[in-house]
Amino acid sequence: MLRSVILAASRSTRVERLVATAPFSRDVVRRFVAGAGTDDALRVTRALVGDGLAVTLDHLGEDTVTPEQANATRDEYLTLLRSLAAAGLTPAAEVSVKLSALGQAFDEHLASDNARAICAAAAEAGTTVTLDMEDHTTTDSTLDVLTDLRKDFPSTGAVLQAYLRRTESDCRELASAGSRVRLCKGAYKEPESVAYQSPREVDKSYIRCMNILMSGEGYPMLATHDPRLIAIGEDRARWFDRGADGFEFQMLYGIRPEEQARLVGEGYTVRTYVPYGDDWYGYLMRRLAERPANLAFFARAVASRK
Ligand SMILES: Cc1cc2nc3c(=O)[nH]c(=O)nc-3n(C[C@H](O)[C@H](O)[C@H](O)COP(=O)(O)OP(=O)(O)OC[C@H]3O[C@@H](n4cnc5c(N)ncnc54)[C@H](O)[C@@H]3O)c2cc1C
């Protein structure tokens, strides 16, 4: 119920204006977002890489509505990739890209061309790209673009969402040699016709999908903060004899940093997903929807500024 309200608020421009201009928002945002500019992204990446973590950087922004915005997002990624390479932060850092930020909603070809330009820049910088997955109406289009990109850039990563009923079958399709696949629970509000609704069903689906990926030929990227799923991931890594270069855990910046450090200490590869940029509203609202404790953190920040 609370999750639905927050996800509805994430699409309201009125609530967005209210939250974006509130003085307390700065502190809350800083916990989950590296900062506004490329310099902030580099600073946070340098610190995380220094702590033994790998990184994937996301330039915040989604639901782009003009070609100019889409091309500006592409250019931001090109600048970022050049800066990461110049700073010696590749291949430890890669980038995560949302096709909606590159124009997918109004021109799939433009989004695909922009994604291709980013993949080329990533290859030049000695790193790679993962295509984030958005709501279920975009899944087929995103997987089509992925298939196309992989012809020239085979290391381009896919994301599959365990809450979708189709995902087990997608995992089977994508568990092939060299295929990098991020498995997450899924962050959007989806109808029952396409997605499991109860946390228990989603968790069971996650485990089935994890089994397919970890026993397959590809490179699984287990994106979750869930202690039970992480423990099962560790178990499957032992069972299928996957070491630090055979799979990775992924978590979001600002969420369970001690657990990220513990896993690094155990010898696992752990990648932190670091968002940066001005357009943090949709991202922040999805994080709040996931966990009431994040909402309490938000409320405390509000109270402390009163
Ligand atoms: C690297 C990464 C990339 C992602 N990419 C995508 C994407 O492309 N598309 C998409 O739809 N979604 C994406 N997501 C979001 C994902 O789908 C989930 O919405 C999000 O990760 C929350 O699910 P969870 O697996 O962490 O479990 P949840 O069900 O949210 O949490 C399970 C348990 O984890 C622990 N936990 C969670 N948060 C905290 C916290 N703040 N502090 C302490 N414990 C906590 C608690 O024990 C909690 O009960 C991504 C997530 C990650 C980590």
Short mmCIF file of C-alpha atoms and ligand atoms in Angstrom, two decimals:
data_model
loop_
_atom_site.label_atom_id
_atom_site.label_comp_id
_atom_site.label_asym_id
_atom_site.label_seq_id
_atom_site.Cartn_x
_atom_site.Cartn_y
_atom_site.Cartn_z
CA MET A 1 0.00 0.00 0.00
CA LEU A 2 2.70 2.48 1.11
CA ARG A 3 4.83 1.31 -1.83
CA SER A 4 1.98 2.06 -4.27
CA VAL A 5 1.49 5.55 -2.81
CA ILE A 6 5.19 6.39 -3.10
CA LEU A 7 5.44 4.95 -6.62
CA ALA A 8 2.37 7.03 -7.60
CA ALA A 9 4.08 10.10 -6.09
CA SER A 10 7.17 9.30 -8.16
CA ARG A 11 5.10 10.11 -11.26
CA SER A 12 3.52 13.31 -9.88
CA THR A 13 5.08 16.55 -11.04
CA ARG A 14 3.41 18.40 -8.13
CA VAL A 15 5.01 16.17 -5.50
CA GLU A 16 8.28 16.33 -7.44
CA ARG A 17 8.30 20.15 -7.24
CA LEU A 18 7.55 20.00 -3.52
CA VAL A 19 10.30 17.47 -2.73
CA ALA A 20 12.90 18.87 -5.14
CA THR A 21 12.74 22.36 -3.67
CA ALA A 22 12.53 21.34 0.00
CA PRO A 23 15.68 22.26 1.96
CA PHE A 24 15.91 18.84 3.67
CA SER A 25 16.15 16.99 0.36
CA ARG A 26 19.86 17.74 -0.05
CA ASP A 27 20.89 15.55 2.90
CA VAL A 28 18.67 12.68 1.86
CA VAL A 29 19.78 12.80 -1.74
CA ARG A 30 23.46 12.89 -0.74
CA ARG A 31 23.12 9.51 0.94
CA PHE A 32 22.01 7.79 -2.28
CA VAL A 33 23.42 10.00 -5.07
CA ALA A 34 27.11 10.87 -5.67
CA GLY A 35 26.38 14.51 -6.61
CA ALA A 36 25.39 16.59 -9.60
CA GLY A 37 28.45 16.57 -11.87
CA THR A 38 31.06 14.33 -13.50
CA ASP A 39 33.58 15.46 -10.85
CA ASP A 40 31.32 14.11 -8.09
CA ALA A 41 30.96 10.82 -9.95
CA LEU A 42 34.75 10.54 -10.29
CA ARG A 43 35.39 11.43 -6.65
CA VAL A 44 32.98 8.79 -5.32
CA THR A 45 34.20 6.18 -7.84
CA ARG A 46 37.84 6.78 -6.81
CA ALA A 47 36.97 6.25 -3.15
CA LEU A 48 34.96 3.08 -3.79
CA VAL A 49 37.60 1.59 -6.09
CA GLY A 50 40.17 2.42 -3.40
CA ASP A 51 38.09 0.28 -1.03
CA GLY A 52 38.25 -2.69 -3.40
CA LEU A 53 34.81 -2.26 -4.99
CA ALA A 54 33.94 -2.22 -8.67
CA VAL A 55 31.51 0.49 -9.79
CA THR A 56 28.78 1.09 -12.33
CA LEU A 57 27.82 4.72 -12.92
CA ASP A 58 24.33 5.89 -13.83
CA HIS A 59 23.72 9.39 -15.12
CA LEU A 60 20.30 10.14 -13.64
CA GLY A 61 17.52 10.96 -16.02
CA GLU A 62 14.68 8.99 -17.57
CA ASP A 63 11.62 9.60 -19.72
CA THR A 64 13.45 11.94 -22.04
CA VAL A 65 10.99 13.65 -24.39
CA THR A 66 13.11 15.41 -27.03
CA PRO A 67 16.00 14.32 -29.29
CA GLU A 68 18.07 17.18 -27.84
CA GLN A 69 17.70 15.77 -24.31
CA ALA A 70 18.50 12.26 -25.55
CA ASN A 71 21.65 13.45 -27.31
CA ALA A 72 22.70 15.49 -24.26
CA THR A 73 22.45 12.33 -22.13
CA ARG A 74 24.57 10.44 -24.67
CA ASP A 75 27.17 13.22 -24.60
CA GLU A 76 27.26 13.18 -20.80
CA TYR A 77 28.13 9.46 -20.92
CA LEU A 78 30.83 10.08 -23.54
CA THR A 79 32.42 12.74 -21.32
CA LEU A 80 32.14 10.48 -18.28
CA LEU A 81 33.80 7.54 -20.05
CA ARG A 82 36.70 9.70 -21.28
CA SER A 83 37.16 11.08 -17.75
CA LEU A 84 37.07 7.60 -16.16
CA ALA A 85 39.73 6.34 -18.56
CA ALA A 86 41.92 9.44 -18.04
CA ALA A 87 41.66 8.94 -14.26
CA GLY A 88 42.69 5.27 -14.57
CA LEU A 89 39.33 4.13 -13.20
CA THR A 90 38.53 1.71 -16.01
CA PRO A 91 37.90 -1.21 -16.17
CA ALA A 92 36.93 -1.10 -12.46
CA ALA A 93 34.15 1.33 -13.38
CA GLU A 94 31.59 0.66 -16.10
CA VAL A 95 28.37 2.54 -16.90
CA SER A 96 24.65 1.72 -16.59
CA VAL A 97 22.36 3.26 -19.17
CA LYS A 98 18.57 3.65 -19.37
CA LEU A 99 17.28 3.55 -22.93
CA SER A 100 14.40 5.85 -21.90
CA ALA A 101 17.01 8.54 -21.20
CA LEU A 102 18.30 8.07 -24.75
CA GLY A 103 14.91 8.53 -26.45
CA GLN A 104 13.36 5.03 -26.41
CA ALA A 105 9.81 6.32 -25.77
CA PHE A 106 9.62 8.36 -28.97
CA ASP A 107 12.34 7.00 -31.26
CA GLU A 108 13.75 3.53 -30.65
CA HIS A 109 16.31 3.96 -33.45
CA LEU A 110 17.66 7.13 -31.87
CA ALA A 111 17.93 5.36 -28.49
CA SER A 112 19.69 2.45 -30.12
CA ASP A 113 22.14 4.73 -32.01
CA ASN A 114 22.89 6.65 -28.83
CA ALA A 115 23.45 3.41 -26.89
CA ARG A 116 25.79 2.23 -29.66
CA ALA A 117 27.82 5.45 -29.40
CA ILE A 118 28.13 4.90 -25.63
CA CYS A 119 29.18 1.26 -26.11
CA ALA A 120 31.85 2.38 -28.61
CA ALA A 121 33.14 4.99 -26.14
CA ALA A 122 33.15 2.39 -23.36
CA ALA A 123 35.17 -0.03 -25.51
CA GLU A 124 37.60 2.79 -26.30
CA ALA A 125 37.87 3.51 -22.55
CA GLY A 126 38.51 -0.17 -21.82
CA THR A 127 35.23 -0.85 -20.10
CA THR A 128 31.65 -1.80 -20.83
CA VAL A 129 27.96 -0.88 -20.55
CA THR A 130 24.93 -2.44 -18.86
CA LEU A 131 21.45 -1.58 -20.14
CA ASP A 132 19.20 -0.95 -17.13
CA MET A 133 15.71 -2.46 -17.38
CA GLU A 134 12.64 -0.26 -16.90
CA ASP A 135 8.91 -0.99 -16.78
CA HIS A 136 7.54 -4.09 -18.54
CA THR A 137 6.26 -2.20 -21.60
CA THR A 138 9.91 -1.64 -22.57
CA THR A 139 11.30 -5.15 -21.92
CA ASP A 140 11.03 -6.48 -25.49
CA SER A 141 12.38 -3.29 -27.02
CA THR A 142 15.32 -3.21 -24.57
CA LEU A 143 16.20 -6.87 -25.19
CA ASP A 144 16.04 -6.28 -28.97
CA VAL A 145 18.43 -3.34 -28.68
CA LEU A 146 20.70 -5.47 -26.45
CA THR A 147 20.82 -8.31 -29.00
CA ASP A 148 21.76 -5.84 -31.70
CA LEU A 149 24.45 -4.12 -29.60
CA ARG A 150 25.97 -7.43 -28.58
CA LYS A 151 26.81 -8.21 -32.21
CA ASP A 152 29.52 -5.51 -32.03
CA PHE A 153 29.93 -5.18 -28.25
CA PRO A 154 29.44 -8.71 -26.85
CA SER A 155 30.15 -7.69 -23.25
CA THR A 156 27.13 -5.35 -23.08
CA GLY A 157 25.22 -6.31 -19.94
CA ALA A 158 21.51 -7.12 -19.67
CA VAL A 159 19.21 -6.66 -16.67
CA LEU A 160 16.40 -9.07 -15.86
CA GLN A 161 13.76 -8.48 -13.18
CA ALA A 162 12.70 -11.48 -11.07
CA TYR A 163 9.22 -10.05 -10.45
CA LEU A 164 8.25 -10.51 -14.11
CA ARG A 165 6.66 -13.87 -14.91
CA ARG A 166 8.61 -14.07 -18.20
CA THR A 167 12.05 -13.71 -16.57
CA GLU A 168 12.85 -17.39 -15.97
CA SER A 169 12.55 -17.95 -19.67
CA ASP A 170 14.62 -14.81 -20.44
CA CYS A 171 17.32 -16.12 -18.06
CA ARG A 172 17.49 -19.38 -20.02
CA GLU A 173 17.86 -17.38 -23.26
CA LEU A 174 20.62 -15.17 -21.86
CA ALA A 175 22.66 -17.68 -19.82
CA SER A 176 25.09 -18.20 -22.69
CA ALA A 177 28.88 -17.89 -22.81
CA GLY A 178 30.15 -14.36 -22.21
CA SER A 179 26.67 -13.00 -21.47
CA ARG A 180 26.66 -10.55 -18.56
CA VAL A 181 23.25 -10.57 -16.85
CA ARG A 182 22.25 -8.51 -13.83
CA LEU A 183 19.43 -10.14 -11.87
CA CYS A 184 17.36 -7.81 -9.67
CA LYS A 185 13.91 -8.05 -8.08
CA GLY A 186 12.47 -5.16 -10.12
CA ALA A 187 11.62 -1.62 -9.03
CA TYR A 188 8.46 -0.58 -10.92
CA LYS A 189 4.77 -1.00 -10.15
CA GLU A 190 3.60 -3.76 -12.47
CA PRO A 191 0.19 -5.39 -12.99
CA GLU A 192 -0.56 -8.92 -11.80
CA SER A 193 -0.94 -10.09 -15.39
CA VAL A 194 2.80 -9.73 -15.96
CA ALA A 195 4.41 -9.69 -12.51
CA TYR A 196 4.37 -11.60 -9.23
CA GLN A 197 2.87 -9.38 -6.55
CA SER A 198 3.87 -10.90 -3.20
CA PRO A 199 7.45 -10.55 -1.86
CA ARG A 200 7.53 -14.32 -1.29
CA GLU A 201 6.69 -15.07 -4.92
CA VAL A 202 9.26 -12.55 -6.12
CA ASP A 203 11.95 -14.06 -3.86
CA LYS A 204 11.16 -17.58 -5.08
CA SER A 205 11.38 -16.39 -8.67
CA TYR A 206 14.72 -14.69 -7.88
CA ILE A 207 16.10 -18.00 -6.58
CA ARG A 208 14.90 -19.94 -9.63
CA CYS A 209 16.44 -17.33 -11.94
CA MET A 210 19.68 -17.27 -9.91
CA ASN A 211 19.91 -21.07 -10.24
CA ILE A 212 19.58 -20.81 -14.02
CA LEU A 213 22.21 -18.06 -14.30
CA MET A 214 24.70 -19.53 -11.82
CA SER A 215 24.51 -22.99 -13.42
CA GLY A 216 24.70 -21.50 -16.93
CA GLU A 217 27.57 -20.35 -19.10
CA GLY A 218 27.31 -16.57 -18.68
CA TYR A 219 28.50 -14.05 -16.09
CA PRO A 220 25.76 -13.51 -13.44
CA MET A 221 25.54 -10.18 -11.59
CA LEU A 222 23.41 -10.69 -8.47
CA ALA A 223 21.93 -7.28 -7.63
CA THR A 224 20.23 -7.40 -4.25
CA HIS A 225 20.58 -6.20 -0.66
CA ASP A 226 18.50 -9.09 0.64
CA PRO A 227 20.56 -11.06 3.21
CA ARG A 228 18.79 -14.34 2.42
CA LEU A 229 19.37 -14.03 -1.32
CA ILE A 230 23.00 -13.00 -0.78
CA ALA A 231 23.55 -16.10 1.40
CA ILE A 232 21.96 -18.29 -1.30
CA GLY A 233 24.19 -16.55 -3.89
CA GLU A 234 27.27 -17.42 -1.81
CA ASP A 235 26.05 -21.00 -1.55
CA ARG A 236 25.51 -21.30 -5.34
CA ALA A 237 28.95 -19.75 -5.98
CA ARG A 238 30.51 -22.56 -3.91
CA TRP A 239 28.30 -25.21 -5.52
CA PHE A 240 29.01 -24.10 -9.11
CA ASP A 241 32.62 -23.25 -8.31
CA ARG A 242 32.38 -19.61 -9.36
CA GLY A 243 35.18 -17.46 -7.97
CA ALA A 244 35.70 -13.69 -7.97
CA ASP A 245 35.95 -13.62 -11.77
CA GLY A 246 32.96 -15.92 -12.36
CA PHE A 247 30.14 -13.73 -11.04
CA GLU A 248 29.58 -10.61 -8.95
CA PHE A 249 27.30 -9.13 -6.32
CA GLN A 250 25.89 -5.67 -6.96
CA MET A 251 24.35 -3.16 -4.55
CA LEU A 252 23.28 0.46 -4.67
CA TYR A 253 25.41 3.33 -3.40
CA GLY A 254 24.48 4.18 0.19
CA ILE A 255 22.67 0.91 0.88
CA ARG A 256 24.27 -1.67 3.19
CA PRO A 257 27.86 -0.38 2.72
CA GLU A 258 29.09 -2.61 5.57
CA GLU A 259 27.74 -5.68 3.77
CA GLN A 260 29.44 -4.55 0.56
CA ALA A 261 32.74 -4.31 2.49
CA ARG A 262 32.19 -7.70 4.15
CA LEU A 263 31.70 -9.41 0.77
CA VAL A 264 34.84 -7.73 -0.61
CA GLY A 265 36.69 -9.02 2.48
CA GLU A 266 35.43 -12.53 1.69
CA GLY A 267 37.06 -12.25 -1.75
CA TYR A 268 33.94 -11.67 -3.86
CA THR A 269 33.66 -9.12 -6.65
CA VAL A 270 31.17 -6.46 -5.52
CA ARG A 271 29.99 -3.65 -7.78
CA THR A 272 28.36 -0.52 -6.37
CA TYR A 273 25.78 1.20 -8.58
CA VAL A 274 26.47 4.91 -8.28
CA PRO A 275 23.90 7.40 -9.60
CA TYR A 276 24.84 11.03 -10.20
CA GLY A 277 23.23 14.07 -11.81
CA ASP A 278 20.46 16.58 -11.11
CA ASP A 279 17.51 14.46 -12.08
CA TRP A 280 17.39 12.33 -8.93
CA TYR A 281 13.66 12.46 -8.12
CA GLY A 282 12.40 9.21 -9.78
CA TYR A 283 15.43 7.27 -8.53
CA LEU A 284 15.04 8.49 -4.95
CA MET A 285 11.30 7.74 -4.87
CA ARG A 286 11.91 4.14 -6.00
CA ARG A 287 14.44 3.70 -3.16
CA LEU A 288 11.91 5.09 -0.66
CA ALA A 289 9.20 2.77 -1.99
CA GLU A 290 11.44 -0.24 -1.42
CA ARG A 291 12.03 0.17 2.26
CA PRO A 292 10.09 1.88 5.06
CA ALA A 293 13.39 2.45 6.93
CA ASN A 294 14.50 4.70 4.05
CA LEU A 295 11.26 6.63 4.55
CA ALA A 296 12.09 6.99 8.27
CA PHE A 297 15.51 8.36 7.27
CA PHE A 298 13.74 10.86 5.01
CA ALA A 299 11.33 11.82 7.82
CA ARG A 300 14.22 12.31 10.28
CA ALA A 301 15.91 14.64 7.80
CA VAL A 302 12.68 16.64 7.52
CA ALA A 303 12.26 16.81 11.32
CA SER A 304 15.87 17.84 11.92
CA ARG A 305 15.41 20.86 9.63
CA LYS A 306 12.24 22.08 11.30
C1 LIG B 1 23.00 -2.75 -8.64
C2 LIG B 1 21.52 -2.67 -8.80
C3 LIG B 1 21.01 -2.36 -10.04
C4 LIG B 1 19.61 -2.31 -10.23
N1 LIG B 1 19.11 -2.13 -11.48
C5 LIG B 1 17.78 -2.19 -11.68
C6 LIG B 1 17.20 -2.12 -12.98
O1 LIG B 1 17.88 -1.98 -14.00
N2 LIG B 1 15.85 -2.20 -13.09
C7 LIG B 1 15.03 -2.37 -11.99
O2 LIG B 1 13.81 -2.48 -12.14
N3 LIG B 1 15.56 -2.41 -10.74
C8 LIG B 1 16.89 -2.33 -10.57
N4 LIG B 1 17.40 -2.41 -9.29
C9 LIG B 1 16.48 -2.31 -8.12
C10 LIG B 1 15.96 -3.67 -7.73
O3 LIG B 1 15.07 -4.13 -8.70
C11 LIG B 1 15.23 -3.57 -6.39
O4 LIG B 1 14.16 -2.69 -6.50
C12 LIG B 1 16.11 -3.14 -5.24
O5 LIG B 1 17.39 -3.66 -5.33
C13 LIG B 1 15.51 -3.62 -3.91
O6 LIG B 1 15.44 -5.01 -3.88
P1 LIG B 1 16.36 -5.93 -2.94
O7 LIG B 1 16.72 -7.14 -3.74
O8 LIG B 1 17.50 -5.16 -2.45
O9 LIG B 1 15.39 -6.43 -1.81
P2 LIG B 1 14.28 -5.72 -0.90
O10 LIG B 1 13.09 -6.63 -0.99
O11 LIG B 1 14.10 -4.27 -1.16
O12 LIG B 1 14.94 -5.85 0.52
C14 LIG B 1 15.15 -7.15 1.05
C15 LIG B 1 15.93 -7.05 2.31
O13 LIG B 1 17.20 -6.44 2.04
C16 LIG B 1 17.62 -5.70 3.20
N5 LIG B 1 17.72 -4.28 2.85
C17 LIG B 1 17.19 -3.66 1.78
N6 LIG B 1 17.48 -2.34 1.81
C18 LIG B 1 18.20 -2.14 2.94
C19 LIG B 1 18.80 -0.99 3.55
N7 LIG B 1 18.66 0.23 3.05
N8 LIG B 1 19.47 -1.17 4.71
C20 LIG B 1 19.58 -2.39 5.26
N9 LIG B 1 19.03 -3.50 4.74
C21 LIG B 1 18.36 -3.38 3.60
C22 LIG B 1 16.54 -5.88 4.24
O14 LIG B 1 16.86 -6.99 5.03
C23 LIG B 1 15.32 -6.19 3.39
O15 LIG B 1 14.32 -6.88 4.08
C24 LIG B 1 18.77 -2.52 -9.11
C25 LIG B 1 19.30 -2.82 -7.86
C26 LIG B 1 20.66 -2.91 -7.70
C27 LIG B 1 21.19 -3.29 -6.35
#
